[in-house]
Coordinates of N, CA, C and O in Angstrom, one line a residue:
X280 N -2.7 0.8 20.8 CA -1.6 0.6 19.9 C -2.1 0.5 18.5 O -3.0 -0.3 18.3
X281 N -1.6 1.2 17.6 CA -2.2 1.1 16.4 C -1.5 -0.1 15.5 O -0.3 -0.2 15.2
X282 N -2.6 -1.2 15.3 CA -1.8 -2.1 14.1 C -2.3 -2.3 12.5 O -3.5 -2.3 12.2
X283 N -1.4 -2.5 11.6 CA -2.0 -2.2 10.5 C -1.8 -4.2 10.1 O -1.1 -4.8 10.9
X284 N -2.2 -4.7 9.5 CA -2.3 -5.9 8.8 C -2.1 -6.2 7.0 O -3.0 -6.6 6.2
X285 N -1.2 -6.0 6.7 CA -1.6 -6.4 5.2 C -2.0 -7.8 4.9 O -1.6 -8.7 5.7
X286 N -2.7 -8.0 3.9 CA -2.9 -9.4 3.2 C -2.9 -9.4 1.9 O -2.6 -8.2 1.5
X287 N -3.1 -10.3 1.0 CA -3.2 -10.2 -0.7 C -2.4 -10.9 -1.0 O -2.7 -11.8 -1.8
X288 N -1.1 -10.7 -0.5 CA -0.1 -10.6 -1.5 C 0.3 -12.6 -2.1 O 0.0 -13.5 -1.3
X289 N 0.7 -13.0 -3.2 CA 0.3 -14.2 -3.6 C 1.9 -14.3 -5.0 O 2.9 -13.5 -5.3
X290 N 1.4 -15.3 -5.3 CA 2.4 -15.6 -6.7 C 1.5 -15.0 -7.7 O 0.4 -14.8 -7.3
X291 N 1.9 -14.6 -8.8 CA 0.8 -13.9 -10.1 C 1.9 -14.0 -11.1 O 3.1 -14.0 -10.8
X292 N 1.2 -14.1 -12.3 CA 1.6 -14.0 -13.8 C 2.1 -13.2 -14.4 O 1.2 -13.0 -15.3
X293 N 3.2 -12.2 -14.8 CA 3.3 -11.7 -15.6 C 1.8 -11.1 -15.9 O 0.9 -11.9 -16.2
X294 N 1.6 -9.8 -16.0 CA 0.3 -9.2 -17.3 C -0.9 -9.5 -15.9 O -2.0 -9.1 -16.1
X295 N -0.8 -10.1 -14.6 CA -1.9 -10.3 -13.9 C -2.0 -9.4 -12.7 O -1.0 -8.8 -12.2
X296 N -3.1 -9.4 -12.1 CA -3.7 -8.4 -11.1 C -3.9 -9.1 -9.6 O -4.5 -10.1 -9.4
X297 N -3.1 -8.3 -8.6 CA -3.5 -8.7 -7.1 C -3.9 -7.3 -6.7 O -3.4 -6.2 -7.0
X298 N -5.1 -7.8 -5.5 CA -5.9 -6.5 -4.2 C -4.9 -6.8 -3.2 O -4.7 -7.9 -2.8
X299 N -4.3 -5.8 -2.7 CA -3.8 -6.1 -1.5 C -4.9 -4.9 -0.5 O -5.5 -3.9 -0.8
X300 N -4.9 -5.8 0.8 CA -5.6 -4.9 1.6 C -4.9 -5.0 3.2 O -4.4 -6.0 3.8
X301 N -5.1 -3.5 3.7 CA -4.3 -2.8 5.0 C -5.4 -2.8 5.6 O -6.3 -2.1 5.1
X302 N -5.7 -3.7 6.8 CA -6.4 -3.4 8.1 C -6.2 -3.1 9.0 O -5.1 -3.5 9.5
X303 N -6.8 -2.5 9.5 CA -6.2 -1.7 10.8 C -7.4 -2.4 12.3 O -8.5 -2.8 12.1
X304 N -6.6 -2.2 13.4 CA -7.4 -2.9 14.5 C -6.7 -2.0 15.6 O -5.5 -1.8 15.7
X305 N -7.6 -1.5 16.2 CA -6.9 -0.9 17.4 C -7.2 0.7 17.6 O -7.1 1.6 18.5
X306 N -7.7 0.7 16.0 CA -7.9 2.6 16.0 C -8.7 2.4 14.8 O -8.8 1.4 14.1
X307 N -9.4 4.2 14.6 CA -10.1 3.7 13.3 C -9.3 4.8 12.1 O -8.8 5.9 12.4
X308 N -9.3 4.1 10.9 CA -8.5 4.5 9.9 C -8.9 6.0 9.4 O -8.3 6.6 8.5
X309 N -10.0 6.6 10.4 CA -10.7 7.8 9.5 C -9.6 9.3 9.2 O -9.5 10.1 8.3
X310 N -8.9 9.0 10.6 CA -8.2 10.5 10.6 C -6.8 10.3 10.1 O -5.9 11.1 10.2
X311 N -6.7 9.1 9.4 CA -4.9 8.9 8.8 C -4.8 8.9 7.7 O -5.8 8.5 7.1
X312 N -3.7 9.4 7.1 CA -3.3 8.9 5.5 C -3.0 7.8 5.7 O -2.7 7.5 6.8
X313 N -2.9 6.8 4.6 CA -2.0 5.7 4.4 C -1.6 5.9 3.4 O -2.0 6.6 2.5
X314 N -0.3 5.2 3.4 CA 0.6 4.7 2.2 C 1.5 3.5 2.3 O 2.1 3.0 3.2
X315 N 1.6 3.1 1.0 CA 1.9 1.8 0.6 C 3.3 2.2 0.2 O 3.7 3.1 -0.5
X316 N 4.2 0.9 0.8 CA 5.4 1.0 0.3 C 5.7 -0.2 -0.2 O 4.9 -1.1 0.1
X317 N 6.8 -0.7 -1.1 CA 7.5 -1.7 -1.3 C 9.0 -1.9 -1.3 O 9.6 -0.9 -1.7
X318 N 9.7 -2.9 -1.0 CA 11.2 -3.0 -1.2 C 11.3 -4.6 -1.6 O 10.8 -5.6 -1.2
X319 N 11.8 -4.3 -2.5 CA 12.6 -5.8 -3.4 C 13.6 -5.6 -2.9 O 14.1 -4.6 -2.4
X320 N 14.3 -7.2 -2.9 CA 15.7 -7.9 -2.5 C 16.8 -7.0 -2.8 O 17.1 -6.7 -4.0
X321 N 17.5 -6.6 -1.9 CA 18.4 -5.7 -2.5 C 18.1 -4.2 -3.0 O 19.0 -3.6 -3.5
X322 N 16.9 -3.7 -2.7 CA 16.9 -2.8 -2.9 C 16.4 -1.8 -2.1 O 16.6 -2.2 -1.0
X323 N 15.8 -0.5 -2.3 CA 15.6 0.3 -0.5 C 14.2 0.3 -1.2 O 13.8 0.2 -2.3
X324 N 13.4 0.7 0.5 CA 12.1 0.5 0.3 C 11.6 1.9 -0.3 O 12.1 3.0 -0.1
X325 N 10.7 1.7 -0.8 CA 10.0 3.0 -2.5 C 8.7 2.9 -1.6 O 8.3 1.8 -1.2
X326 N 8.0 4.4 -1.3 CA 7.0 4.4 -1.7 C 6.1 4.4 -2.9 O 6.7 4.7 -3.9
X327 N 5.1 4.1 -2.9 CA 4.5 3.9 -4.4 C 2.7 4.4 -3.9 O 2.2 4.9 -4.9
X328 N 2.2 4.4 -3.4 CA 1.2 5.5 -3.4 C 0.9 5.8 -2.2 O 1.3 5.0 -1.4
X329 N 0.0 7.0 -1.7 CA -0.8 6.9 -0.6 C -1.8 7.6 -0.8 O -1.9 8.3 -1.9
X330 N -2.8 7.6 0.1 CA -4.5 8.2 0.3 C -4.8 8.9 1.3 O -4.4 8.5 2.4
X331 N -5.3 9.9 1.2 CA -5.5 10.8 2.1 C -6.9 10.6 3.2 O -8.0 10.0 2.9
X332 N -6.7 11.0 4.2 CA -7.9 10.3 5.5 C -9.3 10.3 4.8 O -10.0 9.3 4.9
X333 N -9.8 11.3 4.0 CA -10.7 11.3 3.4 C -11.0 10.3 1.9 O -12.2 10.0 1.6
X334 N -9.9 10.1 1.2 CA -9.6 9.6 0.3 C -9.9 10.4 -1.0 O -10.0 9.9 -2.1
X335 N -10.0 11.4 -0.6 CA -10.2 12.6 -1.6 C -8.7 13.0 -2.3 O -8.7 13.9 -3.1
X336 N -8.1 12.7 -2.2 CA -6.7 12.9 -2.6 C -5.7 11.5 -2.5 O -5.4 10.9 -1.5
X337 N -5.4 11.1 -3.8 CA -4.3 10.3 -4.1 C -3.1 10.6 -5.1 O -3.1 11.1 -6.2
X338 N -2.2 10.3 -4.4 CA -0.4 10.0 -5.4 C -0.3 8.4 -5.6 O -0.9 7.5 -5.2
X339 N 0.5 8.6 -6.2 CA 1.5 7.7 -6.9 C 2.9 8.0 -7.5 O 3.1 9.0 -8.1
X340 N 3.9 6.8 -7.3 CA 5.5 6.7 -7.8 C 4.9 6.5 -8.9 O 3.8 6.0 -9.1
X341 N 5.9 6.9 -10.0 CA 5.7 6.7 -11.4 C 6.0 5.8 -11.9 O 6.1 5.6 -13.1
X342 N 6.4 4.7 -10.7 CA 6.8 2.9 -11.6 C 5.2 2.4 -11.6 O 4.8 1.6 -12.4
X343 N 4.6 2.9 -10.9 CA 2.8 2.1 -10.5 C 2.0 2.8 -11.2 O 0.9 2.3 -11.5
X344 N 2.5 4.3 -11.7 CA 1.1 5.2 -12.0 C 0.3 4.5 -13.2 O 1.0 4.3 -14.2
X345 N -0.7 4.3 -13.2 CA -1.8 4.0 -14.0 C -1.7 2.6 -14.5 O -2.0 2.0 -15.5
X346 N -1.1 2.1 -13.3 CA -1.2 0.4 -13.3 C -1.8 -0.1 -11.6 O -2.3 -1.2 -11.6
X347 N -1.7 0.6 -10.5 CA -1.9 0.4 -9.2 C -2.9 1.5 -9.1 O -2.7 2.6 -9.7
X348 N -4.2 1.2 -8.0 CA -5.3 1.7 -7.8 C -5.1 1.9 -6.1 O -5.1 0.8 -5.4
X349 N -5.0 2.9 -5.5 CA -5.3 3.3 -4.2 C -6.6 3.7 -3.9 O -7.2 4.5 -4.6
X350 N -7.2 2.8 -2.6 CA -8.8 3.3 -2.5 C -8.9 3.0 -0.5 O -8.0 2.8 0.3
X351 N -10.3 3.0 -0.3 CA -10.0 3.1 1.1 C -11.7 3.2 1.1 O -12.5 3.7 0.3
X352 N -12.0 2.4 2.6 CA -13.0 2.1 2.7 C -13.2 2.0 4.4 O -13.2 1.0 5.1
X353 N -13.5 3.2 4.8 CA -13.6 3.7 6.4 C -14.1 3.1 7.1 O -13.6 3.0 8.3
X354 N -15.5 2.4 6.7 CA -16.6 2.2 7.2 C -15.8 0.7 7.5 O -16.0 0.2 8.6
X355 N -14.7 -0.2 6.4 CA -14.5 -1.4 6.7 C -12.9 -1.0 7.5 O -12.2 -1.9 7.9
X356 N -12.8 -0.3 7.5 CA -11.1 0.6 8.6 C -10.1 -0.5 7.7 O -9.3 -1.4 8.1
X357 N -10.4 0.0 6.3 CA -9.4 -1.0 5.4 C -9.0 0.3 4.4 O -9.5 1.4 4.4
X358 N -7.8 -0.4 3.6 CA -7.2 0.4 2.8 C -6.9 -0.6 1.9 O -6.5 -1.7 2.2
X359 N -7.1 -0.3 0.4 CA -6.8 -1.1 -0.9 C -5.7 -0.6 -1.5 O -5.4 0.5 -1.2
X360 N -4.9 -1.5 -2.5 CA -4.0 -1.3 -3.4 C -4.4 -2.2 -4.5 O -3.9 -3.4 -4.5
X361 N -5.0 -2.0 -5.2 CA -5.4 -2.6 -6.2 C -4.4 -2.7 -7.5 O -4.2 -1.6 -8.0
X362 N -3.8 -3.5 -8.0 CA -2.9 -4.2 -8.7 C -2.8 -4.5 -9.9 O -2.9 -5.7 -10.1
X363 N -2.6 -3.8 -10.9 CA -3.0 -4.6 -12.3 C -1.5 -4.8 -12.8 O -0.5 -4.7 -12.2
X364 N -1.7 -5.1 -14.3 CA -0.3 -5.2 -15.4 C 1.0 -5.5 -14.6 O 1.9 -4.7 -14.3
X365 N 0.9 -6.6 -14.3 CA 1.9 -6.6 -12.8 C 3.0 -7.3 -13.4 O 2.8 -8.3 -14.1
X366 N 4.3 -6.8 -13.3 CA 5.4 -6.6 -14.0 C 6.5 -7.6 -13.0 O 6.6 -7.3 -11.8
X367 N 7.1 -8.6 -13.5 CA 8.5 -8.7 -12.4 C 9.1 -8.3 -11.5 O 9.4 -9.0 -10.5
X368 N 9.5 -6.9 -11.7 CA 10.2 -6.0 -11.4 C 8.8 -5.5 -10.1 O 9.3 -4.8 -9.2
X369 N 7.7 -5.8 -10.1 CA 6.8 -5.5 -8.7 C 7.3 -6.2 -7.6 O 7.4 -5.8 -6.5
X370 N 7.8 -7.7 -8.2 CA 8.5 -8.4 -7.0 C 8.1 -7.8 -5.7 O 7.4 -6.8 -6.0
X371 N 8.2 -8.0 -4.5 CA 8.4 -7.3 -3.2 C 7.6 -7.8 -2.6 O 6.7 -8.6 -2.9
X372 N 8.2 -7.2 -1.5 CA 7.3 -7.4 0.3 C 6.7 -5.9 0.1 O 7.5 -5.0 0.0
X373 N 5.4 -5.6 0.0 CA 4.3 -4.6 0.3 C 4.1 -4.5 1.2 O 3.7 -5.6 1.7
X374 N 4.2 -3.0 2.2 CA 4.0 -2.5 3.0 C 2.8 -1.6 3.3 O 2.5 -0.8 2.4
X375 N 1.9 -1.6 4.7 CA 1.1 -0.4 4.9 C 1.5 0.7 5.8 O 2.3 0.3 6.7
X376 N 1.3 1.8 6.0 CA 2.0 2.6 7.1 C 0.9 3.5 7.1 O 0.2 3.8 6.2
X377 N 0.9 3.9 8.7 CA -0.3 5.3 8.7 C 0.3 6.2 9.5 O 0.9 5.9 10.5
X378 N 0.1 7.3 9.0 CA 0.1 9.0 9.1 C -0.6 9.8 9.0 O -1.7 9.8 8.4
X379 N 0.1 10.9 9.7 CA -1.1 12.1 9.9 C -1.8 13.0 8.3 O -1.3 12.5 7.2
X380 N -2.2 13.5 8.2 CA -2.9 13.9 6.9 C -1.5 14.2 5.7 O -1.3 13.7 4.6
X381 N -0.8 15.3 6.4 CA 0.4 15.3 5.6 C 0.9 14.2 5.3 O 1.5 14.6 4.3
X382 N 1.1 13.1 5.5 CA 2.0 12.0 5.3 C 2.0 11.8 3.8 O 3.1 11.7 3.3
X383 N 1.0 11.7 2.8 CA 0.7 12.2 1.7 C 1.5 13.5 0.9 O 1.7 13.4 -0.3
X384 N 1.9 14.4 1.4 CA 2.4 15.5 0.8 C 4.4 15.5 1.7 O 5.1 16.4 2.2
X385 N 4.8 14.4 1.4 CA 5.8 14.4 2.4 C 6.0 14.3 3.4 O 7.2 14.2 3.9
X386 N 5.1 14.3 4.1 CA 5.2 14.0 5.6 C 5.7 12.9 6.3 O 6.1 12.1 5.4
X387 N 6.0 12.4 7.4 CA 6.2 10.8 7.7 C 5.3 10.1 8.5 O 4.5 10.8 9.1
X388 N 5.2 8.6 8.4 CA 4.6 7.7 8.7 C 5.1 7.2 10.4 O 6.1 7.6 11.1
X389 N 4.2 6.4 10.6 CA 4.3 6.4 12.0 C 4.3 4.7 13.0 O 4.9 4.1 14.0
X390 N 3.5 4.6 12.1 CA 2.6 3.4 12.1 C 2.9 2.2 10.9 O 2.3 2.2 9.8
X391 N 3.8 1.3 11.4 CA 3.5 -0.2 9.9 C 3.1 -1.2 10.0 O 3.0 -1.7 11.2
X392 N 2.7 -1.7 9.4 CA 1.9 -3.5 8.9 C 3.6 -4.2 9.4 O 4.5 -3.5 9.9
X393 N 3.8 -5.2 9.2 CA 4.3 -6.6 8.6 C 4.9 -6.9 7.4 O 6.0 -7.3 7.3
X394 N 3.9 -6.6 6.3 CA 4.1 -6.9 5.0 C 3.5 -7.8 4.4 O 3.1 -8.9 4.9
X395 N 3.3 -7.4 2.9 CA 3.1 -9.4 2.5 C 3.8 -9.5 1.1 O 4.3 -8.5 0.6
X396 N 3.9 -10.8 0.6 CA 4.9 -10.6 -0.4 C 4.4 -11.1 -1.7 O 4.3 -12.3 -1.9
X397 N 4.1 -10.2 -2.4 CA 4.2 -10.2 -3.8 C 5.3 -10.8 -4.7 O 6.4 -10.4 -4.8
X398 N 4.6 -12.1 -5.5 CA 5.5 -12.5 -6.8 C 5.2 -12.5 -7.8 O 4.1 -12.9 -8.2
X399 N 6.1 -11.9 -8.5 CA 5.5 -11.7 -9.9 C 6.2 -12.7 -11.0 O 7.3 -12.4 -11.4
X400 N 5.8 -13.6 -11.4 CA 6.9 -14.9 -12.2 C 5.5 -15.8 -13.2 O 4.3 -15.9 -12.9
X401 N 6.2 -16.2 -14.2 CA 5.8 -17.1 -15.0 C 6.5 -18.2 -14.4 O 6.4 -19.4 -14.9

């Protein structure tokens, strides 16, 4: 059974940076895409980036682009979301999900985490 694990997620500052990281146990992360979703209160859940099995290929939603870092690290069967300029509006429960290579180009997910929850507040 494939399980994914998020952790990271914490209270933060306005203007500050959280890693969140997807572990997986059960399987190894080499042959999946991942991607990261979020949903705030009230709202439907957004993806916001994913990484391709190799990590040779990354997207991003254009609320995160060039503020959130997708990375991945096979050898630890972990997956990063690295976090910067972190805005209110990031608010949310962060999601992991894994998929077949396509899952990245539109495809669907198969496989989810839990979540963890991100606050963004002074």
């Amino acid at each position: 059974q494939l399980q994914l694990v998020e952790s990271g997620g914490g209270l933060v500052q306005p203007g500050g940076s959280l890693r969140l990281s997807c572990a997986a146990s059960g399987f190894t992360l080499d042959y999946y895409a991942i991607a990261w979703f979020r949903q705030a209160p009230g709202k439907e859940r957004e993806r916001i980036s994913c990484i391709s099995p190799s990590g040779g290929s990354t997207n991003y939603a254009d609320s995160v682009k060039g503020r959130f870092t997708i990375s991945r690290d096979n050898a630890k069967n972990t997956v990063y979301l690295q976090m910067n300029s972190l805005k209110p509006e990031d608010t949310a429960v962060y999601y992991c999900a894994a998929g077949p290579a396509v899952a990245c180009y539109g495809g669907g997910v198969h496989s989810w985490g839990k979540g963890t929850l991100v606050t963004v507040s002074s």
